């Protein structure tokens, strides 16, 4: 090679990366014949991996030290996808194909595979390509593929297109195809960064860059509007995963710049903001950027609440008596043989006097018994009641507490099932269907109309999305009562609603008198201190006794100390009226997994009980407590239902358990063991809605352990609570800002704003 520089286009495999700086990259490219050339690329946006196949278009230049080098810009570099890698992976998912046969098909037909399988090749030829040594089996496989090709062609077309784009991750490709189907090429050509709302940013950016490079050769994808907006979407997705619906402007833009891998600057920030606002990827909320979807829900929820409170909506058909007449009825009422407390009677009057209301109270203040009176009076006035809660266990407690567990009464549902039933009813159904698709005459679908009072329990845990769906399903005239304790844990999902509503005295009835826990236990006093975020003076734990105690130990000794406390409180190990509430499911000492494993080992060592292995390396033994992890209405189980193992079949890897409120033993075969977890320890979220005589609470260090977590765990106890850990960690937890106050949300409900008619 001599003379002046000249152009060349080479294809090969990256043998090594010699230099990778912000201004470019230098690497060695191994050609098909084995020769290795040195390549110098200027510009940003090229990501090299040793072994990756590339095409480079540039010009040869001589270097005094390295000799001839191929010089190119990033626009002249194109990654070459592994031949048919995604298509082969997709073919492997078809019945009877497998990796070897998939590769044979791809090699025989190449890019013409789709045409061959859609009728362009004989079944006999396809069978021979699949497996010439097993012609009869191969013929059945080939016939099955061709017979179902009309159903499969969309998946194949999208997969093949992704293959051509250089997408290598089969898992990402499957996700894209499952979401978009045959429309994936058209959608992603338009904007590959629409994936930012469903896939991790690193995956999205890798896919997006390649598709943009193929779509617009020679252009720099770094500042492409699609990429900028995709990074904004990804950053907002992370904000919502924390529970927020908005983010401080400067911090948010910094997070976007970090995703883009750009150098921070005011100019870059302006470019990002301009692209985000122009494409409505954010909504300006003053000092915050709001998620557009969340902003829409917040505005619609606030407007609906405002109309309900001001009576703008069509009034329901149930007439509520004058307050004086209602007071006479309430004074004569009893619940469980006891008269209503004056503040309970006042709460009933307030709730019945408004289309939208909140019933608020700490643990043991009689919210459920007050609800029972509201339900019975409302039905006595000719109204109908629907009840729901976020978890299955809370729904069951609400059913029992309001006296609805008896035959002929409508039980409380989970919010998910309530919404599902309302969708079914809107489609024309009237009853839940049995597994055989027959109408269950004893299970009428939920109905919301102008006579309905909808009661939602544990309302502090209802997120923005759930609340928006509920309000969309409520016709005008339907009433809504939210019941809960705002100092308990906030929603797992994004946003807060209940915490904003209870700030409105006009619609909120508050209960303060303790009924469940006796004052002698000391629990109400300590709970009040926790609500005030002050550190209570706790006596040292020395055994079973009424009150709240501390078993002091180091962080690494928490598991052993929890076992020590449980041994003292429950020497037989039955966990009959004992609950352990932990902060985390799987990570570190004091977690649910760690404690459940220890309790299991101790139980088996003490009883020599037979065990069976479940999923995720969890073992179950006869006599152990278990918790059900999903709602199973056919079997009478809820997410959070507690039971006990009564039999084990080691040969079949199955177990039989007896659950609270279920009148028969239930068999869990091997495939259903994933529905169970050991129930010695549970998280505070799963414990919400439960009570036990004694509760043990491991305390460790972590931002997630805050006053609301401590309060929720503490108020599960009826007689005794034992904190286990360092006093300093408890002090730190109570010093943190409560989770619901830390959430950045823009739901604003201003009842002083003049009412506007629905037409306006």
XYZ file of C-alpha atoms in Angstrom:
760
model
C 0.000 0.000 0.000
C 1.660 3.243 -1.112
C 0.977 6.637 -2.536
C -1.803 9.079 -1.626
C -4.602 8.266 0.791
C -7.564 6.457 -0.748
C -10.992 5.322 0.406
C -11.863 1.796 1.539
C -14.693 -0.135 3.163
C -13.759 -3.087 5.379
C -15.698 -5.665 7.341
C -14.322 -7.655 10.223
C -14.343 -8.509 13.898
C -12.979 -6.254 16.663
C -9.792 -7.951 17.872
C -8.906 -5.397 20.564
C -9.752 -1.864 21.700
C -6.541 0.145 21.888
C -7.907 3.517 23.025
C -11.384 4.735 23.963
C -11.510 8.480 24.710
C -14.228 11.129 24.549
C -12.994 12.289 21.126
C -12.869 8.899 19.476
C -11.643 5.324 19.582
C -8.765 3.287 18.152
C -9.135 -0.453 17.636
C -7.790 -3.377 15.662
C -10.081 -5.066 13.141
C -9.512 -8.675 12.120
C -10.564 -9.261 8.498
C -12.048 -12.462 7.095
C -8.659 -13.650 5.718
C -7.000 -13.148 9.110
C -5.252 -9.828 8.444
C -5.462 -7.271 11.270
C -5.675 -3.557 10.493
C -5.570 -0.538 12.779
C -8.697 1.671 12.705
C -8.905 5.251 13.999
C -12.429 6.635 14.512
C -13.188 10.245 15.463
C -16.434 11.319 17.112
C -18.724 10.003 19.849
C -21.421 7.386 20.070
C -19.587 4.211 19.015
C -19.650 1.341 21.537
C -17.131 -1.423 20.783
C -16.973 -4.911 22.181
C -14.236 -7.402 21.413
C -15.739 -9.978 19.055
C -18.312 -7.595 17.607
C -18.646 -7.450 13.818
C -18.275 -4.037 12.156
C -18.239 -2.424 8.746
C -15.949 0.628 8.524
C -15.911 3.093 5.606
C -12.967 5.525 5.636
C -9.648 6.340 4.030
C -6.150 4.969 4.398
C -3.554 7.265 5.923
C 0.055 6.532 6.679
C 1.424 6.950 10.206
C 5.118 7.324 11.006
C 4.985 4.730 13.782
C 1.991 2.478 13.026
C 2.075 2.520 9.252
C -1.157 2.428 7.296
C -4.318 3.056 9.315
C -7.959 3.287 8.259
C -9.375 6.656 9.399
C -13.174 7.040 9.723
C -15.873 9.011 11.508
C -18.599 7.412 13.646
C -20.986 7.974 10.722
C -18.851 5.624 8.632
C -19.042 2.790 11.155
C -21.871 0.294 11.201
C -22.213 -2.641 13.502
C -23.015 -5.873 11.696
C -25.531 -8.037 13.495
C -24.784 -11.711 14.125
C -26.463 -13.510 11.267
C -30.040 -14.452 12.174
C -29.265 -14.622 15.924
C -32.662 -13.328 17.014
C -34.538 -15.361 14.431
C -32.806 -18.524 15.623
C -33.693 -17.664 19.224
C -37.323 -17.089 18.190
C -37.483 -20.346 16.245
C -36.356 -22.158 19.405
C -39.638 -21.154 21.070
C -41.672 -23.130 18.514
C -42.748 -26.649 19.573
C -40.189 -29.324 18.722
C -37.641 -27.000 17.079
C -34.781 -26.408 19.528
C -31.390 -24.728 18.876
C -29.937 -27.233 16.378
C -33.029 -27.403 14.164
C -33.497 -23.634 14.392
C -29.964 -23.063 13.113
C -30.533 -25.526 10.279
C -33.654 -23.657 9.156
C -31.905 -20.288 9.305
C -28.899 -21.536 7.351
C -31.050 -23.221 4.678
C -33.382 -20.300 3.958
C -31.624 -17.201 5.355
C -33.599 -14.003 4.743
C -36.117 -16.002 2.714
C -37.244 -17.996 5.765
C -40.503 -16.111 6.147
C -41.406 -16.680 2.509
C -40.527 -20.374 2.789
C -42.670 -20.956 5.859
C -45.617 -19.029 4.430
C -45.944 -21.434 1.495
C -42.887 -20.714 -0.622
C -41.365 -24.113 0.192
C -42.792 -27.594 0.396
C -43.397 -29.057 3.844
C -41.136 -31.960 2.841
C -38.275 -29.557 2.102
C -38.769 -27.735 5.416
C -38.807 -31.094 7.244
C -35.573 -32.139 5.561
C -33.944 -28.880 6.597
C -35.119 -29.392 10.172
C -33.881 -32.937 10.703
C -33.126 -35.258 7.786
C -32.335 -38.139 10.161
C -35.805 -38.095 11.784
C -38.145 -37.478 8.841
C -41.438 -38.397 10.503
C -40.882 -36.171 13.559
C -39.517 -33.385 11.357
C -42.571 -33.609 9.092
C -44.920 -33.153 12.070
C -42.903 -30.163 13.308
C -42.849 -28.593 9.837
C -46.575 -29.153 9.342
C -47.341 -27.572 12.716
C -45.287 -24.481 11.867
C -46.842 -23.965 8.431
C -50.384 -24.562 9.699
C -49.910 -21.879 12.362
C -47.861 -19.485 10.242
C -50.607 -16.880 9.871
C -50.606 -16.536 13.645
C -46.789 -16.525 13.857
C -45.874 -14.358 10.886
C -46.198 -11.082 12.778
C -43.802 -12.229 15.490
C -41.343 -13.498 12.889
C -41.457 -10.311 10.817
C -40.810 -8.100 13.857
C -38.025 -10.401 15.115
C -36.313 -10.528 11.732
C -36.424 -6.732 11.471
C -34.848 -6.369 14.923
C -32.190 -8.853 13.795
C -31.417 -6.649 10.814
C -31.070 -3.618 13.099
C -28.295 -5.331 15.042
C -30.281 -5.980 18.189
C -28.555 -8.860 19.950
C -30.392 -9.283 23.249
C -33.034 -11.977 22.691
C -34.827 -11.067 25.923
C -35.193 -7.435 24.835
C -36.408 -8.558 21.425
C -39.044 -10.832 22.975
C -40.250 -7.967 25.167
C -40.538 -5.649 22.151
C -42.403 -8.222 20.100
C -44.772 -9.077 22.942
C -45.614 -5.381 23.395
C -45.812 -4.274 19.766
C -46.224 -7.424 17.713
C -46.043 -6.994 13.958
C -46.209 -3.194 14.349
C -42.780 -3.072 16.041
C -40.812 -2.063 12.893
C -43.159 0.790 12.023
C -43.334 2.065 15.599
C -39.606 1.857 16.240
C -38.632 3.406 12.932
C -40.687 6.395 13.992
C -39.205 6.549 17.487
C -37.196 3.708 19.029
C -37.136 5.526 22.373
C -40.814 4.837 23.040
C -39.327 1.805 24.809
C -38.007 4.079 27.578
C -41.259 3.674 29.502
C -40.974 -0.120 29.719
C -37.297 -1.121 29.495
C -34.145 -0.109 31.427
C -32.449 2.918 29.921
C -29.170 1.182 29.030
C -31.074 -1.381 26.951
C -33.290 1.266 25.366
C -30.359 3.510 24.473
C -28.425 0.650 22.911
C -31.404 -0.334 20.766
C -32.331 3.265 19.991
C -28.869 4.288 18.813
C -28.651 1.383 16.408
C -32.091 1.943 14.921
C -31.442 5.682 14.512
C -28.050 4.973 12.909
C -29.690 2.646 10.399
C -32.584 5.035 9.789
C -30.468 8.183 9.406
C -26.957 7.158 8.300
C -24.289 9.786 8.836
C -26.182 11.711 11.523
C -25.162 11.992 15.171
C -27.738 10.250 17.365
C -26.452 11.806 20.601
C -28.710 14.859 20.412
C -31.515 13.353 18.371
C -34.856 14.624 19.720
C -36.051 11.036 20.154
C -33.079 10.250 22.377
C -33.445 13.400 24.460
C -37.135 12.757 25.101
C -36.425 9.075 25.758
C -33.956 10.031 28.478
C -36.566 12.350 29.985
C -39.112 9.510 29.987
C -36.611 7.159 31.613
C -35.762 9.690 34.327
C -39.450 10.320 35.051
C -40.062 6.582 35.210
C -37.453 6.339 37.968
C -39.070 9.267 39.801
C -42.427 7.480 39.759
C -40.829 4.232 40.942
C -39.892 6.113 44.144
C -43.536 7.106 44.618
C -43.249 10.686 43.358
C -45.264 12.243 40.536
C -42.938 15.200 39.997
C -39.317 16.217 40.572
C -37.421 19.439 41.387
C -36.421 20.978 38.069
C -32.656 21.230 38.474
C -32.256 17.757 39.975
C -34.425 16.251 37.252
C -32.480 17.811 34.388
C -29.224 16.664 36.003
C -30.577 13.108 36.101
C -31.430 13.317 32.381
C -27.959 14.631 31.515
C -26.412 11.744 33.455
C -28.420 9.242 31.392
C -27.352 10.891 28.163
C -23.688 10.749 29.192
C -23.230 14.426 28.281
C -21.084 17.022 29.972
C -23.317 19.148 32.266
C -23.839 22.688 31.032
C -26.537 25.327 30.990
C -26.701 25.009 27.193
C -27.303 21.247 27.437
C -29.972 21.781 30.093
C -31.783 24.267 27.827
C -31.707 21.812 24.909
C -33.182 19.036 27.072
C -35.901 21.231 28.556
C -36.879 22.591 25.147
C -37.189 19.078 23.698
C -39.113 17.812 26.728
C -41.601 20.695 26.753
C -42.052 20.671 22.973
C -42.896 16.957 23.050
C -44.992 17.229 26.239
C -42.709 14.801 28.023
C -43.034 16.978 31.151
C -45.562 19.439 32.527
C -44.358 22.663 34.118
C -45.382 22.667 37.773
C -43.625 25.831 38.903
C -40.594 24.580 40.819
C -41.055 20.988 39.641
C -41.416 19.060 36.405
C -44.532 16.886 36.532
C -45.125 13.550 34.860
C -47.766 14.231 32.151
C -49.743 11.073 32.941
C -49.677 11.729 36.674
C -50.530 15.396 36.179
C -53.589 14.435 34.154
C -54.759 12.008 36.856
C -54.094 14.511 39.657
C -56.082 17.237 37.911
C -59.013 14.942 37.129
C -59.089 13.511 40.668
C -59.003 17.001 42.216
C -61.806 18.185 39.919
C -64.015 15.173 40.725
C -63.470 15.533 44.476
C -64.305 19.226 44.207
C -67.576 18.522 42.380
C -68.589 15.819 44.872
C -67.984 17.985 47.942
C -69.819 21.001 46.488
C -72.804 18.891 45.430
C -72.446 19.812 41.762
C -72.935 16.254 40.602
C -76.349 14.637 40.322
C -77.535 13.816 43.822
C -78.063 10.211 44.815
C -81.536 8.824 45.381
C -81.017 7.971 49.084
C -82.442 10.589 51.455
C -80.494 11.067 54.705
C -82.581 12.163 57.756
C -82.067 15.492 59.501
C -79.137 15.474 61.976
C -81.488 15.526 64.992
C -83.413 12.456 63.801
C -80.187 10.706 62.883
C -78.765 11.412 66.352
C -81.780 9.758 67.973
C -81.248 6.638 65.890
C -77.534 6.573 66.640
C -78.052 6.974 70.390
C -80.173 3.830 70.371
C -77.682 1.758 68.366
C -75.276 -0.841 69.737
C -72.378 -2.617 68.046
C -71.198 -5.807 69.673
C -73.402 -5.073 72.668
C -71.886 -1.636 73.197
C -73.314 1.797 72.486
C -71.494 3.992 70.029
C -69.031 6.425 71.568
C -70.055 10.094 71.073
C -67.232 10.726 68.634
C -68.289 7.634 66.665
C -71.838 8.994 66.446
C -70.488 12.355 65.277
C -68.376 10.527 62.671
C -71.420 8.663 61.338
C -73.363 11.940 60.999
C -70.484 13.611 59.179
C -69.986 10.730 56.763
C -73.672 10.446 55.912
C -73.848 14.181 55.325
C -71.372 14.295 52.440
C -70.970 12.599 49.055
C -67.219 12.396 49.752
C -65.840 11.766 53.225
C -62.902 10.357 55.156
C -62.967 8.373 58.391
C -59.647 8.707 60.168
C -58.275 7.117 63.298
C -55.267 5.382 64.760
C -55.093 1.693 65.571
C -57.868 0.528 67.868
C -60.025 3.673 67.618
C -63.060 1.805 66.311
C -63.001 2.652 62.614
C -64.399 -0.746 61.647
C -67.272 -0.690 64.154
C -68.114 2.842 63.042
C -68.161 1.579 59.458
C -70.565 -1.151 60.506
C -73.012 1.423 61.817
C -72.652 3.473 58.627
C -73.295 0.385 56.474
C -76.378 -0.701 58.426
C -77.896 2.790 58.523
C -77.236 3.392 54.832
C -78.899 0.117 53.873
C -81.763 0.903 56.235
C -82.318 4.096 54.270
C -82.657 2.090 51.056
C -79.084 2.430 49.872
C -76.651 -0.263 48.815
C -73.039 -0.733 49.902
C -69.906 -1.897 48.124
C -66.692 -2.308 50.123
C -63.098 -2.831 49.024
C -59.520 -2.691 50.266
C -56.155 -2.944 48.545
C -55.146 -6.305 50.035
C -57.167 -9.481 50.294
C -56.584 -9.773 54.024
C -57.766 -6.209 54.677
C -60.877 -6.939 52.598
C -61.581 -10.041 54.679
C -61.157 -8.070 57.928
C -63.503 -5.391 56.635
C -66.085 -8.041 55.728
C -65.906 -9.596 59.193
C -65.761 -6.290 61.076
C -68.842 -4.898 59.389
C -70.852 -8.093 59.959
C -70.915 -9.007 56.261
C -69.422 -12.508 56.554
C -72.821 -14.136 56.913
C -74.733 -15.679 54.023
C -76.622 -13.259 51.818
C -74.317 -10.288 52.476
C -71.975 -8.806 49.907
C -68.370 -9.223 51.109
C -65.631 -6.664 50.664
C -63.442 -7.188 47.588
C -59.896 -6.247 46.756
C -59.736 -3.061 44.714
C -58.376 -5.070 41.802
C -61.371 -7.415 41.895
C -63.786 -4.523 42.358
C -62.506 -2.880 39.177
C -62.493 -6.191 37.328
C -66.115 -6.842 38.350
C -67.184 -3.359 37.274
C -65.574 -3.895 33.851
C -67.397 -7.218 33.502
C -70.687 -5.565 34.420
C -70.128 -2.800 31.876
C -69.714 -5.592 29.331
C -73.167 -6.963 30.123
C -72.392 -9.635 32.745
C -74.218 -9.673 36.075
C -72.462 -12.463 38.017
C -68.979 -13.812 38.501
C -68.322 -16.891 36.405
C -67.129 -20.231 37.728
C -64.103 -21.983 36.125
C -66.553 -23.696 33.742
C -67.715 -20.233 32.559
C -71.141 -20.713 34.147
C -72.705 -17.802 36.019
C -72.375 -18.151 39.799
C -75.868 -17.277 41.029
C -74.537 -16.619 44.551
C -71.901 -14.089 43.435
C -73.349 -10.962 41.867
C -70.883 -8.580 40.294
C -70.261 -5.270 42.117
C -72.534 -2.417 41.105
C -72.024 1.316 41.536
C -75.080 3.497 41.002
C -76.797 6.570 42.499
C -77.842 4.524 45.561
C -74.365 3.126 46.276
C -72.019 4.032 49.102
C -68.513 2.781 48.205
C -66.279 2.206 51.240
C -62.516 1.849 50.707
C -60.534 0.630 53.723
C -56.785 1.024 54.353
C -57.100 4.074 52.108
C -53.639 5.396 52.964
C -52.239 2.661 50.689
C -54.349 3.543 47.626
C -52.137 5.156 45.007
C -52.939 7.738 42.364
C -53.526 5.197 39.597
C -55.944 3.084 41.626
C -57.874 6.137 42.804
C -58.207 7.440 39.254
C -59.594 4.096 38.052
C -62.070 3.979 40.938
C -63.385 7.490 40.254
C -63.703 6.722 36.546
C -65.902 3.737 37.452
C -68.109 5.778 39.822
C -71.213 7.329 38.240
C -72.493 10.668 39.463
C -74.548 10.274 42.632
C -72.421 7.404 43.945
C -70.912 8.224 47.345
C -67.345 7.520 48.474
C -66.001 6.922 51.993
C -62.251 6.520 52.516
C -61.235 4.842 55.768
C -57.747 4.646 57.195
C -54.912 6.046 59.236
C -52.805 8.656 57.422
C -49.813 7.886 59.617
C -49.574 4.333 58.292
C -47.495 3.383 55.269
C -48.167 5.291 52.035
C -49.032 3.537 48.751
C -46.584 1.096 47.213
C -47.411 2.730 43.875
C -46.891 6.386 42.977
C -48.743 9.394 44.371
C -50.815 10.077 47.474
C -54.537 10.846 47.679
C -55.857 9.985 51.130
C -53.189 12.078 52.851
C -54.312 15.141 50.879
C -58.007 14.579 51.552
C -57.704 14.163 55.320
C -56.223 17.644 55.517
C -59.737 18.911 54.697
C -61.629 19.201 57.994
C -64.923 19.754 56.198
C -65.092 16.146 54.960
C -62.953 14.319 57.557
C -64.268 12.598 60.683
C -61.544 11.784 63.207
C -61.617 9.095 65.901
C -59.159 9.399 68.789
C -60.512 7.218 71.612
C -58.732 3.855 71.854
C -60.966 0.792 71.972
C -58.833 -2.132 70.748
C -55.648 -1.877 72.785
C -56.158 -1.285 76.493
C -54.464 1.735 77.990
C -52.796 -0.642 80.449
C -50.751 -2.155 77.612
C -48.983 1.158 77.037
C -49.289 0.707 73.285
C -51.540 3.769 72.737
C -49.107 5.971 74.665
C -46.093 4.761 72.679
C -48.037 4.980 69.408
C -48.906 8.596 70.204
C -45.223 9.323 70.839
C -44.265 7.733 67.519
C -46.872 9.843 65.703
C -45.293 12.876 67.324
C -41.893 11.551 66.181
C -40.544 11.562 69.710
C -38.502 8.683 71.095
C -40.364 6.786 73.829
C -38.559 5.497 76.902
C -38.870 1.715 76.494
C -38.157 -0.748 79.312
C -35.818 -3.688 78.714
C -37.494 -6.822 77.439
C -37.578 -9.664 79.949
C -40.438 -11.877 78.778
C -44.170 -11.945 78.195
C -45.888 -8.886 79.687
C -48.250 -6.145 78.584
C -46.453 -3.128 77.133
C -43.820 -2.039 74.638
C -40.217 -3.154 75.219
C -36.740 -3.033 73.705
C -34.403 -6.007 73.327
C -31.110 -4.276 72.659
C -28.521 -5.875 70.364
C -26.089 -5.049 67.589
C -27.193 -5.052 63.969
C -25.444 -8.329 63.186
C -27.130 -10.036 66.143
C -30.704 -9.087 65.183
C -31.680 -12.509 63.811
C -30.468 -14.330 66.901
C -32.096 -11.755 69.206
C -35.442 -12.085 67.390
C -35.311 -15.855 67.915
C -34.517 -15.234 71.579
C -37.552 -12.941 71.959
C -39.841 -15.399 70.175
C -38.614 -18.286 72.361
C -39.504 -16.266 75.436
C -42.942 -15.249 74.131
C -43.871 -18.520 72.445
C -41.895 -21.443 73.961
C -43.851 -24.042 71.948
C -43.069 -22.312 68.652
C -46.666 -22.371 67.429
C -46.860 -18.678 66.476
C -50.547 -18.982 67.375
C -50.910 -15.331 68.378
C -47.515 -13.911 67.508
C -46.364 -11.826 64.558
C -42.855 -10.806 63.465
C -42.860 -7.657 61.312
C -39.696 -7.015 59.288
C -38.624 -4.136 57.059
C -37.338 -6.024 54.012
C -38.232 -9.197 52.177
C -34.893 -10.639 51.186
C -31.844 -8.510 51.981
C -29.655 -8.821 55.070
C -30.170 -9.603 58.734
C -33.605 -8.923 60.120
C -35.218 -9.540 56.711
C -38.257 -11.752 56.154
C -36.226 -14.352 54.248
C -33.413 -14.468 56.787
C -35.759 -14.796 59.764
C -38.059 -17.322 58.106
C -35.051 -19.490 57.256
C -33.850 -19.367 60.857
C -37.272 -20.168 62.261
C -37.647 -23.064 59.830
C -34.288 -24.538 60.817
C -35.143 -24.170 64.514
C -38.562 -25.787 63.997
C -37.158 -28.771 62.108
C -34.361 -29.186 64.658
C -36.854 -29.135 67.498
C -39.589 -31.324 65.974
C -37.757 -33.391 63.317
C -40.740 -32.570 61.088
C -40.664 -33.662 57.468
C -39.975 -30.932 54.908
C -40.593 -30.294 51.247
C -38.678 -27.853 49.040
C -40.699 -25.087 47.433
C -39.559 -22.414 45.007
C -36.710 -19.921 45.491
C -34.899 -22.347 47.852
C -37.640 -22.133 50.459
C -38.479 -25.192 52.586
C -41.765 -26.025 54.310
C -42.341 -28.410 57.225
C -45.382 -29.787 59.026
C -46.618 -27.421 61.725
C -45.154 -24.240 60.217
C -47.173 -21.059 59.594
C -47.566 -20.004 55.952
C -48.908 -16.947 54.178
C -50.747 -17.047 50.855
C -49.310 -14.626 48.306
C -52.215 -13.998 45.923
C -55.994 -13.786 45.832
C -57.671 -17.120 45.046
C -61.418 -16.552 45.380
C -62.286 -20.068 44.252
C -60.491 -21.485 47.304
C -61.533 -18.703 49.654
C -57.983 -17.339 50.018
C -56.708 -13.786 49.933
C -53.309 -12.229 49.425
C -52.050 -12.325 53.033
C -54.249 -15.191 54.297
C -52.463 -17.001 57.129
C -52.489 -20.762 57.553
C -50.577 -23.712 58.964
C -49.111 -26.780 57.271
C -50.827 -29.978 58.423
C -49.294 -32.564 56.067
C -46.330 -33.035 53.716
C -45.898 -35.434 50.778
C -42.171 -35.630 50.107
C -42.571 -37.861 47.022
C -44.986 -35.492 45.267
C -43.357 -32.327 46.691
C -46.764 -31.173 47.895
C -48.252 -30.001 51.171
C -51.640 -29.575 52.793
C -52.461 -26.450 54.810
C -55.337 -25.194 56.924
C -56.157 -21.475 56.594
C -58.064 -19.045 58.783
C -61.673 -18.700 57.675
C -61.569 -21.724 55.321
C -63.577 -24.765 56.416
C -61.444 -27.381 54.653
C -57.805 -28.361 54.278
C -56.221 -27.231 50.998
C -53.712 -29.192 48.904
C -50.809 -27.349 47.286
C -49.084 -29.417 44.628
C -45.531 -28.682 43.547
C -46.512 -26.063 40.945
C -48.654 -24.186 43.504
C -45.980 -23.927 46.174
C -44.941 -20.644 44.550
C -48.184 -19.225 46.009
C -46.910 -19.771 49.567
C -44.265 -18.310 51.811
C -43.322 -19.144 55.362
C -45.355 -16.948 57.689
C -43.126 -16.539 60.729
C -42.088 -13.044 59.588
C -43.902 -10.672 57.199
C -43.291 -7.155 55.922
C -45.153 -4.194 57.401
C -47.066 -3.739 54.138
C -48.303 -7.345 54.297
C -49.077 -7.011 58.016
C -51.198 -3.901 57.469
C -54.773 -4.901 58.290
C -53.647 -7.668 60.704
C -53.406 -7.804 64.494
C -51.761 -10.197 66.926
C -51.571 -10.378 70.687
C -47.775 -10.020 70.594
C -45.586 -8.496 67.876
C -41.792 -8.635 67.519
C -40.237 -5.849 65.412
C -36.576 -6.020 64.279
C -35.140 -2.525 63.803
C -32.110 -1.891 61.598
C -30.616 1.077 59.805
C -32.165 2.234 56.531
C -34.020 5.209 55.065
C -37.111 3.060 54.482
C -37.527 2.588 58.258
C -39.264 5.821 59.226
C -41.971 6.866 61.733
C -44.802 5.519 59.545
C -43.108 2.123 59.302
C -42.499 1.998 63.065
C -46.076 3.079 63.764
C -47.586 0.530 61.378
C -45.571 -2.322 62.883
C -46.260 -1.209 66.466
C -50.011 -0.890 66.057
C -50.313 -4.492 64.842
C -49.896 -5.456 68.547
C -52.878 -5.725 70.871
C -51.060 -6.446 74.142
C -47.279 -6.476 73.721
C -44.734 -5.164 71.213
C -40.987 -5.876 71.347
C -38.501 -3.837 69.330
C -35.255 -5.712 68.640
C -32.064 -3.839 67.736
C -30.142 -0.702 68.635
C -31.861 2.155 70.453
C -29.902 4.546 68.210
C -31.463 2.980 65.101
C -34.959 3.421 66.576
C -34.104 7.042 67.375
C -32.826 7.570 63.825
C -35.983 6.026 62.357
C -38.235 8.360 64.352
C -36.108 11.318 63.315
C -36.727 10.752 59.619
C -39.419 12.596 57.698
C -42.453 10.306 57.260
C -42.639 8.640 53.860
C -45.863 10.359 52.808
C -44.359 13.783 53.549
C -41.259 12.990 51.483
C -43.306 12.239 48.390
C -43.263 14.960 45.762
C -46.801 15.131 44.388
C -48.954 17.861 42.901
C -52.463 16.784 43.890
C -54.128 19.918 45.277
C -57.735 19.949 46.494
C -58.923 23.483 47.205
C -62.475 23.456 48.566
C -62.442 27.231 48.873
C -62.284 27.577 45.113
C -65.722 28.616 43.800
C -67.668 25.619 42.498
C -68.215 25.279 38.767
C -71.001 23.335 37.138
C -70.275 20.121 35.289
C -71.197 21.840 32.037
C -68.625 24.538 32.630
